[in-house]
């Protein structure tokens, strides 16, 4: 959020799993700032454990955060009383959407659904644009919570297989700023991978 604010994007912290509050949250933003010219959905949740160990509550919260909430944000965003006709909806997906791995299957599936949402609303909400970014591994609060998995050995191996270096939060924010800018006015329905080439 700090990086987005530094790029001139106003940020709002909210519990996105409170689905019934989403409409009011956007209405309040409009009342304070006027019609939205863009919305970046950057909330995300990851659970790393085998499928057989997942609880119902964990699965529900993961899908609410990663797919249900952005669907409701997008639906409200498409309203003429919420956003301008040339507004841009951007969501943060993941390379896992295309490369699911053991222990993060529901996470990957939720992000694949998010990718489909982006492509679908690019058509349904036009002329508003819809875009996404799909980072590889990033050093964030979410990944720092799994420090045992993402230790120095992991980071060194990732750096070696990333031709242009490991992606950073700043590089993701830069990509979002571009996709939401007039320079990308004919880009819609696309999800831009940002992983330093690690997936090549």
mmCIF file of C-alpha atoms in Angstrom, residues 36-193:
data_model
loop_
_atom_site.group_PDB
_atom_site.id
_atom_site.type_symbol
_atom_site.label_atom_id
_atom_site.label_comp_id
_atom_site.label_asym_id
_atom_site.label_seq_id
_atom_site.Cartn_x
_atom_site.Cartn_y
_atom_site.Cartn_z
ATOM 1 C CA UNK A 36 -13.320 6.535 -9.606
ATOM 2 C CA UNK A 37 -10.937 6.590 -12.554
ATOM 3 C CA UNK A 38 -9.389 3.296 -11.499
ATOM 4 C CA UNK A 39 -9.497 0.553 -8.898
ATOM 5 C CA UNK A 40 -6.650 -1.781 -7.958
ATOM 6 C CA UNK A 41 -7.669 -4.925 -6.092
ATOM 7 C CA UNK A 42 -4.523 -6.038 -4.309
ATOM 8 C CA UNK A 43 -5.852 -8.049 -1.364
ATOM 9 C CA UNK A 44 -4.725 -11.653 -1.358
ATOM 10 C CA UNK A 45 -4.507 -14.712 0.841
ATOM 11 C CA UNK A 46 -2.357 -17.813 0.545
ATOM 12 C CA UNK A 47 -2.568 -21.042 2.515
ATOM 13 C CA UNK A 48 0.307 -23.477 2.115
ATOM 14 C CA UNK A 49 -0.685 -26.976 3.112
ATOM 15 C CA UNK A 50 -1.783 -30.243 1.501
ATOM 16 C CA UNK A 51 -5.387 -30.348 0.277
ATOM 17 C CA UNK A 52 -6.264 -33.066 2.774
ATOM 18 C CA UNK A 53 -5.353 -30.730 5.662
ATOM 19 C CA UNK A 54 -7.527 -27.780 4.626
ATOM 20 C CA UNK A 55 -10.493 -26.786 6.757
ATOM 21 C CA UNK A 56 -13.803 -25.533 5.378
ATOM 22 C CA UNK A 57 -13.159 -22.145 6.989
ATOM 23 C CA UNK A 58 -9.732 -21.817 5.344
ATOM 24 C CA UNK A 59 -11.090 -22.619 1.893
ATOM 25 C CA UNK A 60 -14.011 -20.226 2.320
ATOM 26 C CA UNK A 61 -11.797 -17.355 3.461
ATOM 27 C CA UNK A 62 -9.276 -17.946 0.668
ATOM 28 C CA UNK A 63 -11.922 -17.903 -2.081
ATOM 29 C CA UNK A 64 -13.731 -14.953 -0.517
ATOM 30 C CA UNK A 65 -10.508 -12.932 -0.484
ATOM 31 C CA UNK A 66 -9.039 -13.970 -3.825
ATOM 32 C CA UNK A 67 -12.119 -14.343 -6.026
ATOM 33 C CA UNK A 68 -15.519 -13.517 -4.512
ATOM 34 C CA UNK A 69 -14.559 -10.073 -3.211
ATOM 35 C CA UNK A 70 -12.903 -8.894 -6.450
ATOM 36 C CA UNK A 71 -15.982 -10.107 -8.356
ATOM 37 C CA UNK A 72 -18.192 -7.897 -6.183
ATOM 38 C CA UNK A 73 -15.787 -4.966 -6.424
ATOM 39 C CA UNK A 74 -15.799 -5.294 -10.222
ATOM 40 C CA UNK A 75 -19.596 -5.495 -10.339
ATOM 41 C CA UNK A 76 -19.938 -2.297 -8.314
ATOM 42 C CA UNK A 77 -17.107 -0.623 -10.228
ATOM 43 C CA UNK A 78 -19.015 -1.014 -13.494
ATOM 44 C CA UNK A 79 -21.805 1.240 -12.218
ATOM 45 C CA UNK A 80 -21.898 4.727 -13.770
ATOM 46 C CA UNK A 81 -22.425 6.167 -10.286
ATOM 47 C CA UNK A 82 -19.121 4.642 -9.137
ATOM 48 C CA UNK A 83 -16.640 5.023 -12.014
ATOM 49 C CA UNK A 84 -16.025 7.023 -15.167
ATOM 50 C CA UNK A 85 -16.526 5.430 -18.593
ATOM 51 C CA UNK A 86 -12.755 5.310 -19.184
ATOM 52 C CA UNK A 87 -11.932 3.916 -15.741
ATOM 53 C CA UNK A 88 -9.606 0.932 -15.290
ATOM 54 C CA UNK A 89 -10.063 -2.077 -13.017
ATOM 55 C CA UNK A 90 -6.811 -3.855 -12.152
ATOM 56 C CA UNK A 91 -6.383 -6.970 -10.008
ATOM 57 C CA UNK A 92 -3.268 -8.638 -8.667
ATOM 58 C CA UNK A 93 -3.221 -12.268 -9.759
ATOM 59 C CA UNK A 94 -0.269 -14.677 -9.614
ATOM 60 C CA UNK A 95 1.877 -16.859 -11.854
ATOM 61 C CA UNK A 96 0.368 -19.715 -9.830
ATOM 62 C CA UNK A 97 -2.841 -19.282 -11.854
ATOM 63 C CA UNK A 98 -1.030 -20.872 -14.791
ATOM 64 C CA UNK A 99 1.431 -22.985 -12.794
ATOM 65 C CA UNK A 100 -0.361 -24.573 -9.836
ATOM 66 C CA UNK A 101 1.877 -26.492 -7.470
ATOM 67 C CA UNK A 102 1.287 -28.927 -4.607
ATOM 68 C CA UNK A 103 0.270 -27.297 -1.311
ATOM 69 C CA UNK A 104 -1.126 -24.167 -3.019
ATOM 70 C CA UNK A 105 -3.767 -25.711 -5.288
ATOM 71 C CA UNK A 106 -6.784 -23.735 -3.962
ATOM 72 C CA UNK A 107 -4.726 -20.520 -4.110
ATOM 73 C CA UNK A 108 -3.783 -21.233 -7.723
ATOM 74 C CA UNK A 109 -7.386 -22.084 -8.608
ATOM 75 C CA UNK A 110 -8.661 -18.859 -7.058
ATOM 76 C CA UNK A 111 -6.142 -16.846 -9.066
ATOM 77 C CA UNK A 112 -7.077 -18.697 -12.273
ATOM 78 C CA UNK A 113 -10.670 -17.669 -11.589
ATOM 79 C CA UNK A 114 -9.479 -14.101 -11.086
ATOM 80 C CA UNK A 115 -7.775 -14.196 -14.494
ATOM 81 C CA UNK A 116 -11.061 -15.333 -16.078
ATOM 82 C CA UNK A 117 -12.875 -12.537 -14.248
ATOM 83 C CA UNK A 118 -10.476 -9.944 -15.666
ATOM 84 C CA UNK A 119 -10.939 -11.211 -19.217
ATOM 85 C CA UNK A 120 -14.704 -11.409 -18.850
ATOM 86 C CA UNK A 121 -15.272 -7.962 -17.396
ATOM 87 C CA UNK A 122 -12.988 -6.458 -20.042
ATOM 88 C CA UNK A 123 -15.813 -7.300 -22.437
ATOM 89 C CA UNK A 124 -18.816 -6.788 -20.191
ATOM 90 C CA UNK A 125 -17.779 -3.483 -18.605
ATOM 91 C CA UNK A 126 -16.363 -1.873 -21.778
ATOM 92 C CA UNK A 127 -15.476 0.874 -22.496
ATOM 93 C CA UNK A 128 -13.960 0.575 -19.005
ATOM 94 C CA UNK A 129 -10.768 -1.459 -19.172
ATOM 95 C CA UNK A 130 -9.862 -4.467 -17.046
ATOM 96 C CA UNK A 131 -6.287 -5.642 -16.608
ATOM 97 C CA UNK A 132 -4.230 -7.698 -14.213
ATOM 98 C CA UNK A 133 -0.689 -8.358 -13.101
ATOM 99 C CA UNK A 134 0.627 -11.819 -12.246
ATOM 100 C CA UNK A 135 3.710 -11.538 -10.066
ATOM 101 C CA UNK A 136 6.003 -14.398 -9.307
ATOM 102 C CA UNK A 137 7.317 -14.717 -5.759
ATOM 103 C CA UNK A 138 7.541 -11.370 -3.964
ATOM 104 C CA UNK A 139 8.951 -10.388 -0.600
ATOM 105 C CA UNK A 140 5.687 -9.340 1.056
ATOM 106 C CA UNK A 141 3.923 -9.767 4.384
ATOM 107 C CA UNK A 142 2.119 -12.780 2.921
ATOM 108 C CA UNK A 143 5.326 -14.607 1.962
ATOM 109 C CA UNK A 144 7.200 -13.439 5.064
ATOM 110 C CA UNK A 145 4.631 -15.387 7.066
ATOM 111 C CA UNK A 146 6.184 -18.523 5.526
ATOM 112 C CA UNK A 147 9.816 -17.715 6.281
ATOM 113 C CA UNK A 148 10.730 -21.398 6.711
ATOM 114 C CA UNK A 149 9.763 -22.111 3.097
ATOM 115 C CA UNK A 150 11.128 -18.895 1.653
ATOM 116 C CA UNK A 151 14.546 -18.743 3.271
ATOM 117 C CA UNK A 152 17.852 -17.583 1.828
ATOM 118 C CA UNK A 153 18.326 -20.798 -0.152
ATOM 119 C CA UNK A 154 14.980 -20.311 -1.879
ATOM 120 C CA UNK A 155 15.751 -16.668 -2.675
ATOM 121 C CA UNK A 156 19.192 -17.481 -4.081
ATOM 122 C CA UNK A 157 17.781 -20.233 -6.320
ATOM 123 C CA UNK A 158 15.020 -17.908 -7.557
ATOM 124 C CA UNK A 159 17.535 -15.180 -8.355
ATOM 125 C CA UNK A 160 19.621 -17.634 -10.401
ATOM 126 C CA UNK A 161 16.690 -18.758 -12.550
ATOM 127 C CA UNK A 162 15.353 -15.219 -13.114
ATOM 128 C CA UNK A 163 17.113 -13.756 -16.184
ATOM 129 C CA UNK A 164 16.310 -10.165 -15.209
ATOM 130 C CA UNK A 165 16.437 -10.709 -11.442
ATOM 131 C CA UNK A 166 13.797 -11.428 -8.831
ATOM 132 C CA UNK A 167 10.705 -9.251 -9.167
ATOM 133 C CA UNK A 168 9.978 -6.666 -6.484
ATOM 134 C CA UNK A 169 6.872 -4.951 -5.174
ATOM 135 C CA UNK A 170 8.129 -1.751 -6.793
ATOM 136 C CA UNK A 171 8.321 -3.391 -10.223
ATOM 137 C CA UNK A 172 4.745 -4.641 -9.809
ATOM 138 C CA UNK A 173 3.527 -1.166 -8.819
ATOM 139 C CA UNK A 174 5.312 0.312 -11.841
ATOM 140 C CA UNK A 175 3.532 -2.176 -14.107
ATOM 141 C CA UNK A 176 0.161 -1.377 -12.532
ATOM 142 C CA UNK A 177 0.755 2.348 -12.988
ATOM 143 C CA UNK A 178 1.520 1.762 -16.672
ATOM 144 C CA UNK A 179 -1.502 -0.491 -17.272
ATOM 145 C CA UNK A 180 -3.795 2.097 -15.709
ATOM 146 C CA UNK A 181 -2.282 4.997 -17.620
ATOM 147 C CA UNK A 182 -3.439 6.501 -20.940
ATOM 148 C CA UNK A 183 -0.330 4.947 -22.543
ATOM 149 C CA UNK A 184 -2.041 1.546 -22.136
ATOM 150 C CA UNK A 185 -5.438 2.766 -23.359
ATOM 151 C CA UNK A 186 -5.779 -0.102 -25.842
ATOM 152 C CA UNK A 187 -4.724 -2.817 -23.392
ATOM 153 C CA UNK A 188 -7.648 -4.659 -21.842
ATOM 154 C CA UNK A 189 -8.354 -8.221 -20.785
ATOM 155 C CA UNK A 190 -4.637 -8.881 -20.364
ATOM 156 C CA UNK A 191 -2.746 -10.250 -17.360
ATOM 157 C CA UNK A 192 0.904 -9.202 -17.342
ATOM 158 C CA UNK A 193 3.363 -11.683 -15.822
#
